[in-house]
PDB file of C-alpha atoms in Angstrom:
ATOM      1  CA  MET A 344      18.451 -11.047 -12.031  1.00 76.00           C
ATOM      2  CA  THR A 345      18.315 -15.153 -12.976  1.00 88.00           C
ATOM      3  CA  ASP A 346      16.029 -17.580 -15.117  1.00 90.00           C
ATOM      4  CA  LYS A 347      13.816 -18.595 -11.752  1.00 94.00           C
ATOM      5  CA  LEU A 348      14.694 -15.383  -9.364  1.00 96.00           C
ATOM      6  CA  ARG A 349      13.354 -11.596 -10.062  1.00 96.00           C
ATOM      7  CA  LEU A 350      13.192  -8.270  -8.380  1.00 97.00           C
ATOM      8  CA  SER A 351      11.145  -5.494  -9.482  1.00 97.00           C
ATOM      9  CA  GLY A 352       9.614  -2.173  -7.999  1.00 98.00           C
ATOM     10  CA  ASP A 353       7.877   0.975  -8.648  1.00 98.00           C
ATOM     11  CA  VAL A 354       7.992   4.685  -6.654  1.00 98.00           C
ATOM     12  CA  ALA A 355       5.501   7.242  -6.985  1.00 97.00           C
ATOM     13  CA  TYR A 356       6.329  10.776  -5.916  1.00 96.00           C
ATOM     14  CA  VAL A 357       3.360  13.426  -6.708  1.00 92.00           C
ATOM     15  CA  LYS A 358       3.816  17.581  -5.827  1.00 89.00           C
ATOM     16  CA  ARG A 359      -0.074  19.476  -6.275  1.00 87.00           C
ATOM     17  CA  THR A 360       0.591  23.182  -5.425  1.00 87.00           C
ATOM     18  CA  ASN A 361      -2.808  26.023  -5.736  1.00 85.00           C
ATOM     19  CA  THR A 362      -0.893  28.465  -7.379  1.00 87.00           C
ATOM     20  CA  ALA A 363      -3.703  30.923  -6.869  1.00 88.00           C
ATOM     21  CA  ASP A 364      -1.646  30.986  -2.765  1.00 87.00           C
ATOM     22  CA  ASN A 365       1.148  28.998  -3.329  1.00 85.00           C
ATOM     23  CA  ARG A 366      -0.371  26.247  -0.603  1.00 86.00           C
ATOM     24  CA  PRO A 367       0.242  22.313  -1.244  1.00 84.00           C
ATOM     25  CA  LEU A 368      -3.495  20.527  -2.184  1.00 81.00           C
ATOM     26  CA  ALA A 369      -5.090  18.762   0.039  1.00 79.00           C
ATOM     27  CA  GLN A 370      -5.234  15.070   0.394  1.00 80.00           C
ATOM     28  CA  THR A 371      -1.617  15.007  -1.380  1.00 84.00           C
ATOM     29  CA  PRO A 372      -0.230  11.630  -1.229  1.00 87.00           C
ATOM     30  CA  PRO A 373       3.526  11.146  -0.085  1.00 92.00           C
ATOM     31  CA  VAL A 374       6.658   9.524  -1.634  1.00 94.00           C
ATOM     32  CA  ASN A 375       5.351   5.895  -2.022  1.00 96.00           C
ATOM     33  CA  GLY A 376       6.021   2.748  -4.123  1.00 98.00           C
ATOM     34  CA  LYS A 377       7.381  -0.830  -3.601  1.00 98.00           C
ATOM     35  CA  VAL A 378      10.450  -3.210  -3.937  1.00 98.00           C
ATOM     36  CA  GLN A 379       9.522  -6.720  -4.798  1.00 98.00           C
ATOM     37  CA  LEU A 380      11.594 -10.279  -4.459  1.00 98.00           C
ATOM     38  CA  ASP A 381       9.943 -12.896  -6.933  1.00 98.00           C
ATOM     39  CA  TYR A 382      10.913 -17.013  -6.843  1.00 98.00           C
ATOM     40  CA  ASN A 383       9.575 -18.858 -10.390  1.00 96.00           C
ATOM     41  CA  ALA A 384      10.657 -23.418  -9.754  1.00 95.00           C
ATOM     42  CA  GLY A 385       7.394 -24.302 -12.028  1.00 92.00           C
ATOM     43  CA  LYS A 386       4.450 -25.585 -10.433  1.00 95.00           C
ATOM     44  CA  TRP A 387       4.909 -23.274  -7.962  1.00 97.00           C
ATOM     45  CA  SER A 388       7.329 -19.404  -6.715  1.00 97.00           C
ATOM     46  CA  GLY A 389       6.523 -17.411  -4.229  1.00 98.00           C
ATOM     47  CA  GLY A 390       7.441 -13.694  -2.798  1.00 98.00           C
ATOM     48  CA  THR A 391       8.144 -10.948  -0.653  1.00 98.00           C
ATOM     49  CA  ARG A 392       6.855  -7.153  -1.430  1.00 98.00           C
ATOM     50  CA  VAL A 393       7.449  -4.456   0.556  1.00 98.00           C
ATOM     51  CA  ARG A 394       5.756  -1.400   0.260  1.00 98.00           C
ATOM     52  CA  PHE A 395       6.815   1.950   1.863  1.00 98.00           C
ATOM     53  CA  ALA A 396       5.571   5.707   2.027  1.00 96.00           C
ATOM     54  CA  ALA A 397       7.522   8.197   3.510  1.00 95.00           C
ATOM     55  CA  GLY A 398       5.574  10.555   5.995  1.00 91.00           C
ATOM     56  CA  GLN A 399       4.271  14.088   4.623  1.00 90.00           C
ATOM     57  CA  ASP A 400       4.166  16.856   6.057  1.00 85.00           C
ATOM     58  CA  ARG A 401       2.483  19.467   2.470  1.00 83.00           C
ATOM     59  CA  ILE A 402      -0.430  19.986   3.604  1.00 81.00           C
ATOM     60  CA  ASP A 403      -2.741  22.251   3.268  1.00 78.00           C
ATOM     61  CA  THR A 404      -3.440  24.150   6.709  1.00 75.00           C
ATOM     62  CA  ASN A 405      -6.372  26.255   5.209  1.00 74.00           C
ATOM     63  CA  MET A 406      -8.599  21.388   4.868  1.00 67.00           C
ATOM     64  CA  VAL A 407      -7.789  20.649   7.841  1.00 58.00           C
ATOM     65  CA  GLY A 408     -10.748  19.399  10.091  1.00 57.00           C
ATOM     66  CA  ALA A 409     -12.398  19.011   6.424  1.00 55.00           C
ATOM     67  CA  THR A 410     -10.461  16.710   4.087  1.00 63.00           C
ATOM     68  CA  GLU A 411      -6.656  16.412   5.070  1.00 66.00           C
ATOM     69  CA  VAL A 412      -6.607  14.714   7.930  1.00 74.00           C
ATOM     70  CA  GLY A 413      -2.899  16.659   9.724  1.00 79.00           C
ATOM     71  CA  GLU A 414       0.148  14.796   8.102  1.00 83.00           C
ATOM     72  CA  SER A 415       0.869  11.257   8.225  1.00 86.00           C
ATOM     73  CA  ALA A 416       3.990   9.466   9.321  1.00 90.00           C
ATOM     74  CA  GLY A 417       6.063   7.162   6.889  1.00 95.00           C
ATOM     75  CA  TYR A 418       6.335   3.604   6.589  1.00 96.00           C
ATOM     76  CA  GLY A 419       7.179   0.068   5.740  1.00 97.00           C
ATOM     77  CA  VAL A 420       5.538  -2.678   6.068  1.00 98.00           C
ATOM     78  CA  VAL A 421       6.259  -6.684   4.214  1.00 98.00           C
ATOM     79  CA  ASP A 422       3.926  -8.453   2.777  1.00 98.00           C
ATOM     80  CA  ALA A 423       4.636 -12.553   1.173  1.00 98.00           C
ATOM     81  CA  TYR A 424       3.370 -14.449  -0.710  1.00 98.00           C
ATOM     82  CA  GLY A 425       3.324 -17.711  -2.866  1.00 98.00           C
ATOM     83  CA  ARG A 426       1.268 -20.040  -5.812  1.00 98.00           C
ATOM     84  CA  TYR A 427       0.722 -23.166  -6.685  1.00 98.00           C
ATOM     85  CA  SER A 428      -0.489 -24.152 -10.369  1.00 97.00           C
ATOM     86  CA  LEU A 429      -2.952 -27.717  -9.627  1.00 96.00           C
ATOM     87  CA  ASN A 430      -2.850 -27.977 -12.779  1.00 95.00           C
ATOM     88  CA  LYS A 431      -2.635 -25.818 -16.619  1.00 92.00           C
ATOM     89  CA  SER A 432      -5.930 -24.019 -15.514  1.00 95.00           C
ATOM     90  CA  THR A 433      -5.517 -23.999 -12.017  1.00 97.00           C
ATOM     91  CA  LYS A 434      -4.084 -22.504  -9.264  1.00 97.00           C
ATOM     92  CA  VAL A 435      -4.387 -21.590  -5.505  1.00 98.00           C
ATOM     93  CA  ARG A 436      -2.743 -18.616  -3.899  1.00 98.00           C
ATOM     94  CA  PHE A 437      -1.908 -17.365  -0.984  1.00 98.00           C
ATOM     95  CA  GLY A 438      -0.271 -14.957   1.294  1.00 98.00           C
ATOM     96  CA  VAL A 439       0.234 -13.162   4.286  1.00 98.00           C
ATOM     97  CA  ASP A 440       0.175  -9.613   3.789  1.00 98.00           C
ATOM     98  CA  ASN A 441       1.373  -7.052   6.720  1.00 98.00           C
ATOM     99  CA  LEU A 442       4.138  -9.762   7.749  1.00 97.00           C
ATOM    100  CA  LEU A 443       5.367  -7.994  11.075  1.00 97.00           C
ATOM    101  CA  ASP A 444       1.678  -6.987  12.115  1.00 97.00           C
ATOM    102  CA  LYS A 445       2.670  -2.962  11.841  1.00 96.00           C
ATOM    103  CA  THR A 446       0.631  -0.233  12.543  1.00 94.00           C
ATOM    104  CA  TYR A 447       0.656   2.733   9.604  1.00 94.00           C
ATOM    105  CA  ALA A 448      -1.954   4.448   8.028  1.00 89.00           C
ATOM    106  CA  GLU A 449      -2.481   5.334   5.053  1.00 88.00           C
ATOM    107  CA  HIS A 450      -2.112   9.251   4.119  1.00 85.00           C
ATOM    108  CA  VAL A 451      -5.096  10.062   2.256  1.00 79.00           C
ATOM    109  CA  SER A 452      -6.709   6.938   3.872  1.00 72.00           C
ATOM    110  CA  ARG A 453      -9.819   8.619   6.597  1.00 60.00           C
ATOM    111  CA  ARG A 454     -13.100   8.178   6.663  1.00 59.00           C
ATOM    112  CA  ASN A 455     -15.738  11.067   7.659  1.00 46.00           C
ATOM    113  CA  LEU A 456     -18.155  10.692   9.900  1.00 43.00           C
ATOM    114  CA  ASP A 457     -21.499  12.438   9.541  1.00 44.00           C
ATOM    115  CA  LEU A 458     -21.313  12.756  13.432  1.00 51.00           C
ATOM    116  CA  GLY A 459     -20.575  16.951  13.712  1.00 56.00           C
ATOM    117  CA  GLY A 460     -18.193  16.197  10.273  1.00 59.00           C
ATOM    118  CA  THR A 461     -15.225  14.779  12.027  1.00 64.00           C
ATOM    119  CA  VAL A 462     -12.433  13.511  10.201  1.00 68.00           C
ATOM    120  CA  GLU A 463     -10.270  10.826  11.274  1.00 74.00           C
ATOM    121  CA  ARG A 464      -6.987   9.123   9.696  1.00 78.00           C
ATOM    122  CA  VAL A 465      -7.913   5.163   9.742  1.00 82.00           C
ATOM    123  CA  ASN A 466      -5.302   2.932  10.422  1.00 88.00           C
ATOM    124  CA  GLU A 467      -4.230  -0.220   7.902  1.00 91.00           C
ATOM    125  CA  ALA A 468      -4.712  -4.268   7.841  1.00 93.00           C
ATOM    126  CA  GLY A 469      -2.712  -6.018  10.962  1.00 95.00           C
ATOM    127  CA  ARG A 470      -1.534  -9.037   9.515  1.00 98.00           C
ATOM    128  CA  SER A 471      -3.735 -10.342   7.509  1.00 98.00           C
ATOM    129  CA  ALA A 472      -3.957 -13.831   5.538  1.00 98.00           C
ATOM    130  CA  TRP A 473      -4.977 -15.041   2.890  1.00 98.00           C
ATOM    131  CA  LEU A 474      -5.663 -17.589   0.357  1.00 98.00           C
ATOM    132  CA  LYS A 475      -7.240 -17.112  -3.770  1.00 98.00           C
ATOM    133  CA  LEU A 476      -8.457 -20.617  -5.981  1.00 98.00           C
ATOM    134  CA  GLU A 477      -7.773 -18.895  -9.238  1.00 96.00           C
ATOM    135  CA  THR A 478      -9.748 -20.430 -12.134  1.00 96.00           C
ATOM    136  CA  GLU A 479      -9.903 -20.195 -15.520  1.00 94.00           C
ATOM    137  CA  PHE A 480     -12.007 -21.731 -18.779  1.00 90.00           C
TER     138      PHE A 480
END
């Protein structure tokens, strides 16, 4: 866009089918991606990112309860982040992921409890702030 402002993004699409019986394969992620806008002002930089995924209804119904949890809803979450360069080799990075505190789960995010083989979808983290000191030597 400009020397200081950059817009970028990516999208991923996967379609998998068991050719023996024409069923969708288990644990296939839906269309997903991100769009981000970054601003770089020398020592300071920052940006915002929107991560998204469509709902997934192409599931292997024969695997529900084993490795497949079932259909999943789509989502969109917003992250914000920044960086300050203390000197040539040291930077402070900071940010807030899931800024709007959206409740969501990745389609292939689940846990398998050893309590009779129960499989359940696990929500991703709510709003979370982070701070990182990065140095090169």
